[in-house]
Coordinates of C-alpha atoms and ligand atoms in Angstrom, one line a residue:
M1 CA -48.3 162.3 4.0
E2 CA -48.5 158.7 5.1
N3 CA -49.5 156.4 2.3
V4 CA -49.0 153.0 0.9
E5 CA -45.5 154.0 -0.3
T6 CA -44.3 153.5 3.2
K7 CA -45.3 149.9 3.4
K8 CA -42.5 147.4 3.2
R9 CA -42.2 145.5 -0.1
V10 CA -42.6 141.7 0.0
F11 CA -41.7 139.3 -2.8
S12 CA -42.1 135.5 -3.0
A13 CA -42.5 132.8 -5.6
I14 CA -43.4 129.2 -5.7
Q15 CA -42.4 126.6 -8.3
P16 CA -45.3 125.3 -10.4
S17 CA -46.3 121.9 -9.2
G18 CA -49.7 120.4 -9.8
M19 CA -49.5 118.9 -6.4
L20 CA -48.9 121.6 -3.8
T21 CA -49.1 120.1 -0.4
L22 CA -50.6 121.0 3.0
G23 CA -47.0 121.9 3.9
N24 CA -46.8 124.4 1.1
Y25 CA -50.2 125.8 2.2
L26 CA -49.6 126.1 6.0
G27 CA -45.9 126.8 5.7
A28 CA -45.9 129.3 2.8
L29 CA -49.1 130.2 1.0
K30 CA -51.3 130.9 3.9
N31 CA -48.7 133.3 5.2
W32 CA -48.6 135.1 1.8
T33 CA -52.3 135.9 2.1
L34 CA -51.9 137.1 5.7
M35 CA -49.2 139.6 4.7
Q36 CA -51.2 141.3 2.0
D37 CA -52.7 144.1 4.2
E38 CA -49.6 145.0 6.1
F39 CA -47.2 144.9 3.2
D40 CA -46.9 145.8 -0.4
C41 CA -46.7 142.3 -1.8
L42 CA -45.9 140.7 -5.2
Y43 CA -46.1 137.0 -5.9
A44 CA -45.0 134.9 -8.8
V45 CA -45.2 131.4 -10.1
A46 CA -41.5 130.6 -10.6
D47 CA -42.0 128.8 -14.0
L48 CA -38.5 129.7 -15.3
H49 CA -37.0 127.8 -12.3
A50 CA -39.1 124.7 -13.2
I51 CA -37.0 123.8 -16.2
T52 CA -33.8 123.2 -14.3
V53 CA -35.2 119.6 -14.3
R54 CA -36.7 118.1 -17.5
Q55 CA -40.5 118.9 -17.9
E56 CA -43.0 117.5 -20.3
P57 CA -44.5 120.5 -22.2
A58 CA -48.2 119.7 -21.9
K59 CA -47.8 118.8 -18.2
L60 CA -45.7 121.9 -17.5
R61 CA -48.4 124.2 -19.1
E62 CA -51.1 122.5 -17.0
Q63 CA -49.1 122.8 -13.8
I64 CA -48.3 126.5 -14.3
R65 CA -52.0 127.3 -14.8
S66 CA -53.0 125.1 -11.9
T67 CA -50.5 126.7 -9.5
F68 CA -51.6 130.2 -10.6
A69 CA -55.2 129.3 -9.9
L70 CA -54.3 127.8 -6.5
L71 CA -52.6 131.1 -5.5
L72 CA -55.9 132.8 -6.2
A73 CA -57.9 130.1 -4.5
V74 CA -55.9 130.3 -1.2
G75 CA -56.6 134.0 -1.1
V76 CA -53.9 135.9 -2.9
D77 CA -55.9 138.9 -4.0
P78 CA -54.8 140.3 -7.3
E79 CA -56.4 143.7 -6.4
K80 CA -54.0 144.0 -3.5
S81 CA -51.0 142.0 -4.7
P82 CA -49.8 141.6 -8.3
V83 CA -49.6 137.9 -9.0
F84 CA -47.9 136.8 -12.2
L85 CA -46.0 134.2 -14.2
Q86 CA -42.2 134.7 -13.9
S87 CA -41.8 133.8 -17.6
H88 CA -44.1 136.7 -18.6
V89 CA -41.7 139.3 -17.3
A90 CA -38.6 139.1 -19.4
E91 CA -36.6 141.2 -16.9
H92 CA -36.2 138.2 -14.7
S93 CA -34.0 136.4 -17.3
Q94 CA -32.3 139.7 -18.2
L95 CA -31.3 140.6 -14.6
A96 CA -30.3 136.9 -14.0
W97 CA -27.7 137.1 -16.7
L98 CA -26.3 140.4 -15.4
L99 CA -26.1 139.0 -11.9
N100 CA -24.4 135.8 -13.1
C101 CA -21.4 138.1 -13.9
Y102 CA -21.4 139.3 -10.2
T103 CA -21.6 135.8 -8.7
Q104 CA -18.7 133.5 -8.1
Y105 CA -18.4 129.9 -9.2
G106 CA -17.4 128.9 -5.7
E107 CA -20.4 130.5 -4.2
L108 CA -22.8 128.6 -6.4
Q109 CA -20.9 125.4 -5.8
R110 CA -21.5 125.7 -2.1
M111 CA -25.3 125.7 -2.4
T112 CA -26.7 122.6 -0.7
Q113 CA -29.7 122.5 -3.0
F114 CA -27.4 122.3 -6.0
K115 CA -25.5 119.4 -4.4
D116 CA -28.7 117.6 -3.5
K117 CA -30.4 118.1 -6.9
S118 CA -27.3 117.2 -8.9
Q119 CA -27.1 113.9 -7.0
K120 CA -30.8 113.3 -7.7
H121 CA -30.6 114.2 -11.4
A122 CA -27.2 113.0 -12.2
D123 CA -28.0 112.6 -15.8
N124 CA -28.9 116.3 -16.3
I125 CA -26.7 118.5 -14.3
N126 CA -27.3 121.5 -16.5
A127 CA -25.9 125.0 -16.1
G128 CA -29.4 126.3 -15.2
L129 CA -29.5 124.0 -12.1
F130 CA -26.1 125.5 -11.2
T131 CA -27.1 129.2 -11.7
Y132 CA -30.7 128.8 -10.3
P133 CA -29.8 130.9 -7.2
T134 CA -28.9 133.9 -9.4
L135 CA -32.3 133.7 -11.1
M136 CA -33.8 133.7 -7.6
A137 CA -31.7 136.7 -6.7
A138 CA -32.9 138.5 -9.8
D139 CA -36.5 137.7 -8.8
I140 CA -36.1 139.3 -5.5
L141 CA -33.8 142.2 -6.4
L142 CA -35.9 143.3 -9.4
Y143 CA -38.7 144.4 -7.0
Q144 CA -36.4 145.9 -4.4
A145 CA -38.0 143.6 -1.8
D146 CA -37.5 144.3 1.9
L147 CA -38.9 140.9 3.0
V148 CA -38.9 137.5 1.4
P149 CA -41.2 134.8 3.0
I150 CA -39.3 131.6 2.5
G151 CA -38.9 128.2 4.1
Q152 CA -35.8 127.1 5.9
D153 CA -34.5 125.3 2.8
Q154 CA -34.3 128.6 0.9
K155 CA -32.3 130.5 3.5
Q156 CA -29.0 129.8 1.9
H157 CA -30.3 131.2 -1.4
L158 CA -31.4 134.4 0.3
E159 CA -28.1 134.8 1.9
L160 CA -26.4 134.6 -1.5
T161 CA -28.9 137.1 -2.8
R162 CA -27.9 139.5 -0.1
N163 CA -24.2 139.0 -0.9
I164 CA -24.7 139.6 -4.6
A165 CA -26.7 142.8 -3.8
E166 CA -24.2 144.1 -1.4
R167 CA -21.3 143.4 -3.8
F168 CA -23.1 145.2 -6.6
N169 CA -23.9 148.2 -4.3
M170 CA -20.3 148.4 -3.2
T171 CA -18.9 148.1 -6.7
Y172 CA -21.1 150.9 -8.1
S173 CA -23.4 152.8 -5.7
P174 CA -26.6 151.8 -3.7
T175 CA -28.8 150.1 -6.3
F176 CA -30.5 147.2 -4.6
T177 CA -32.5 147.0 -1.4
I178 CA -30.9 144.3 0.8
P179 CA -33.7 141.8 1.5
E180 CA -34.4 140.0 4.8
P181 CA -35.8 136.5 5.1
Y182 CA -39.2 136.2 6.7
I183 CA -39.8 132.8 8.1
P184 CA -43.3 132.3 9.6
K185 CA -43.3 131.0 13.2
V186 CA -46.6 129.1 13.0
C187 CA -46.4 125.7 11.3
A188 CA -43.1 126.6 9.5
R189 CA -42.6 122.9 8.9
V190 CA -45.3 120.3 8.3
M191 CA -43.7 116.9 8.6
S192 CA -44.2 113.7 6.6
L193 CA -47.1 111.6 7.9
Q194 CA -45.1 108.5 7.4
D195 CA -41.7 109.7 8.7
P196 CA -42.3 112.7 10.9
T197 CA -38.5 113.4 11.1
K198 CA -38.6 114.5 7.4
K199 CA -40.6 117.4 6.0
M200 CA -43.8 116.7 4.1
S201 CA -42.8 116.8 0.5
K202 CA -44.7 116.1 -2.8
S203 CA -41.6 114.5 -4.2
D204 CA -41.9 111.7 -1.6
E205 CA -42.7 108.5 -3.4
N206 CA -45.0 107.3 -0.6
V207 CA -48.3 109.2 -1.3
N208 CA -49.5 108.5 2.2
S209 CA -46.8 110.7 3.6
W210 CA -48.3 113.9 2.1
I211 CA -51.6 115.6 1.7
A212 CA -52.2 117.7 -1.5
I213 CA -54.2 120.9 -1.2
L214 CA -56.6 119.3 -3.8
D215 CA -56.8 115.9 -2.2
K216 CA -60.4 114.5 -1.8
P217 CA -61.8 114.5 1.7
D218 CA -61.8 110.7 1.9
D219 CA -58.2 110.5 1.0
I220 CA -57.3 113.2 3.5
I221 CA -59.1 111.3 6.3
R222 CA -57.5 108.0 5.3
K223 CA -54.0 109.4 5.1
V224 CA -54.3 111.0 8.6
K225 CA -55.6 107.8 10.0
R226 CA -52.5 106.0 8.7
A227 CA -50.1 108.6 10.1
V228 CA -47.3 107.3 12.2
T229 CA -47.6 108.1 15.9
D230 CA -46.2 106.2 19.0
S231 CA -47.2 103.6 21.5
E232 CA -48.0 106.0 24.4
A233 CA -51.5 106.7 23.3
C234 CA -51.5 110.1 24.9
V235 CA -52.1 113.3 23.0
R236 CA -49.4 115.6 24.3
Y237 CA -46.5 117.5 22.8
G238 CA -43.2 116.1 23.8
E239 CA -39.8 114.6 22.9
G240 CA -39.8 111.3 21.0
K241 CA -43.4 112.0 19.9
E242 CA -42.7 113.6 16.5
G243 CA -45.7 112.0 14.8
V244 CA -48.1 113.4 17.5
N245 CA -46.3 116.7 17.6
N246 CA -46.8 117.1 13.9
L247 CA -50.5 116.3 14.0
M248 CA -50.9 118.7 16.9
S249 CA -49.1 121.4 14.9
I250 CA -51.3 120.8 11.9
Y251 CA -54.5 120.8 14.1
S252 CA -53.4 124.0 15.7
A253 CA -52.7 125.7 12.4
C254 CA -56.1 124.6 11.1
T255 CA -58.3 125.4 14.1
G256 CA -56.3 128.1 16.0
A257 CA -56.3 125.9 19.2
T258 CA -53.1 126.1 21.4
Y259 CA -51.2 123.0 22.3
E260 CA -52.7 123.2 25.9
Q261 CA -56.2 123.4 24.5
I262 CA -55.6 120.4 22.2
E263 CA -54.1 118.3 25.1
A264 CA -57.2 119.2 27.2
E265 CA -59.6 118.4 24.3
F266 CA -58.2 114.9 23.9
A267 CA -57.3 114.1 27.5
G268 CA -58.3 110.4 28.1
K269 CA -59.0 109.8 24.4
G270 CA -57.0 107.6 22.1
Y271 CA -55.3 108.4 18.9
G272 CA -58.3 107.2 16.8
D273 CA -60.4 110.1 18.0
F274 CA -57.5 112.6 17.7
K275 CA -56.7 111.5 14.1
A276 CA -60.4 111.7 13.1
A277 CA -60.5 115.3 14.4
V278 CA -57.3 116.3 12.7
G279 CA -58.5 114.8 9.4
E280 CA -61.8 116.7 9.7
A281 CA -60.0 119.9 10.5
I282 CA -57.8 119.6 7.4
V283 CA -60.8 118.8 5.2
E284 CA -62.6 121.9 6.6
T285 CA -59.6 124.1 6.1
L286 CA -59.1 123.0 2.5
R287 CA -62.7 122.9 1.5
P288 CA -63.1 126.6 0.7
V289 CA -59.8 126.6 -1.2
Q290 CA -60.9 123.6 -3.3
E291 CA -64.2 125.2 -4.0
R292 CA -62.6 128.4 -5.2
Y293 CA -60.0 126.5 -7.2
N294 CA -62.7 124.5 -9.1
Q295 CA -64.4 127.7 -10.1
I296 CA -61.3 129.6 -11.2
I297 CA -59.6 126.8 -13.1
T298 CA -62.5 126.5 -15.6
D299 CA -62.6 130.2 -16.3
K300 CA -59.9 130.6 -18.9
A301 CA -60.7 134.2 -19.8
Y302 CA -60.5 135.3 -16.2
L303 CA -57.2 133.6 -15.7
E304 CA -55.7 135.1 -18.9
E305 CA -56.9 138.6 -17.9
L306 CA -55.1 138.2 -14.6
Y307 CA -51.9 136.8 -16.0
A308 CA -51.7 139.9 -18.2
K309 CA -52.6 142.4 -15.5
G310 CA -50.2 140.9 -13.0
A311 CA -47.3 140.8 -15.4
D312 CA -48.0 144.5 -16.4
S313 CA -47.8 145.6 -12.8
A314 CA -44.7 143.6 -12.2
R315 CA -42.9 144.7 -15.4
H316 CA -43.5 148.3 -14.5
I317 CA -41.3 148.0 -11.4
A318 CA -38.9 145.5 -12.9
R319 CA -38.0 147.7 -15.9
K320 CA -36.9 150.5 -13.7
T321 CA -34.5 148.3 -11.8
V322 CA -33.0 146.8 -14.9
A323 CA -32.6 150.3 -16.5
K324 CA -30.8 151.4 -13.3
V325 CA -28.5 148.4 -13.2
M326 CA -27.6 148.7 -16.9
R327 CA -26.8 152.4 -16.5
K328 CA -24.5 151.7 -13.6
I329 CA -22.7 148.9 -15.4
G330 CA -22.0 151.1 -18.3
Y331 CA -24.3 150.1 -21.1
V332 CA -25.1 152.7 -23.8
Ligands
LIG401 P1 -40.2 119.3 -2.9 O1 -41.3 118.5 -2.1 O2 -40.1 118.9 -4.3 O3 -38.9 119.3 -2.2 P2 -41.4 121.5 -1.8 O4 -42.7 120.9 -1.4 O5 -40.4 121.8 -0.7 O6 -40.7 120.8 -2.9 P3 -41.1 124.1 -2.8 O7 -41.6 124.6 -4.1 O8 -39.6 124.0 -2.7 O9 -41.8 122.8 -2.6 O10 -41.6 125.0 -1.7 C1 -42.5 126.1 -1.8 C2 -42.6 126.7 -0.4 O11 -43.4 125.9 0.5 C3 -41.3 127.0 0.2 O12 -41.4 128.3 0.9 C4 -41.2 125.9 1.2 O13 -40.3 126.3 2.3 C5 -42.6 125.7 1.6 N1 -42.8 124.3 2.1 C6 -42.6 123.2 1.4 N2 -42.9 122.1 2.1 C7 -43.2 122.5 3.3 C8 -43.5 121.9 4.6 N3 -43.5 120.6 4.6 N4 -43.7 122.6 5.6 C9 -43.7 124.0 5.6 N5 -43.4 124.6 4.5 C10 -43.1 124.0 3.3
LIG402 N1 -36.5 128.7 -5.1 C1 -37.8 128.8 -4.4 C2 -38.9 129.4 -5.3 C3 -38.5 130.8 -5.6 C4 -38.5 131.9 -4.8 C5 -38.0 133.0 -5.6 C6 -38.8 132.1 -3.4 C7 -38.0 131.2 -6.9 N2 -37.8 132.5 -6.8 C8 -37.9 134.3 -5.0 C9 -38.6 133.4 -2.9 C10 -38.2 134.4 -3.7 C11 -38.3 127.4 -4.0 O1 -37.9 126.4 -4.7 N3 -39.0 127.3 -3.0

């Protein structure tokens, strides 16, 4: 009998940040919603990961709630895909410890994100920052995920996850599913509006370089108007036109238009008209998300009910994996 059991399992997580960007939306979250029918998905707010850098308690609490509400607002449907807070499922921490003992110091030392972040936060190079990838491996392996939607920057962590899983399977017997990365083709990278050779990032100090999912329409229009382009004044996709390419890519992701259609639409028109249209398209794309977010974030009871439900469903799967792992290692 064909049933849902044959669907591939998908797991992904996002760190809680009050300021998720258009890049997070078009590059990651939108894709999460599109995968819900074809796959058996689970999604988490990676709040345990967040404390590898120092967080202010009240602000962290606020950002965790806000990120959870945003996941629902962009269209993650808790009826289809359990969505939960990582810290509510203790098995994440538990499996992370076990996997730490199957991960080499040298492997973690090679992680480029560790090298970058330890440079950025030189005053707080804590052991959690170093072992962050084993927690991420635990997140994925707990649910026996087949596919993990991630951005380019997380590929190295997924590769490590696969190595840890393969090592464990070889040492004992098949225990973990070996996960594959799933990198969406459309708008995989939204670039900075101020320096289109860099990815759009909320940690960029120049607020004009990024658009938050919750930015007000006027701010969105203004930021796009100020976006860096070039002196050719021709809307076409091409080399040396990173700024225009980026805006075309965003416009395409928001409207569904192909690059040829966009070039035709703006033939003979200047960047002013093009930027106005791009700004408008972003506003219209984000409008329904913002409306849903504003409804959800004020409904505390609804949110709390969903945290609990999501964590229950996740825990049900996670427990089985941890029990299996502990049995194989030799725990009584
Ligand atoms: P930071 O800006 O602090 O580096 P971030 O914006 O990259 O963080 P993450 O939490 O690391 O945020 O990313 C969450 C997800 O969003 C990841 O899958 C990441 O690849 C994706 N993502 C982030 N920025 C972009 C972007 N500009 N374009 C496409 N996808 C992005
Ligand atoms: N490290 C990721 C967030 C993350 C994740 C995961 C992604 C934590 N656990 C498991 C995929 C699967 C990030 O910073 N983008």
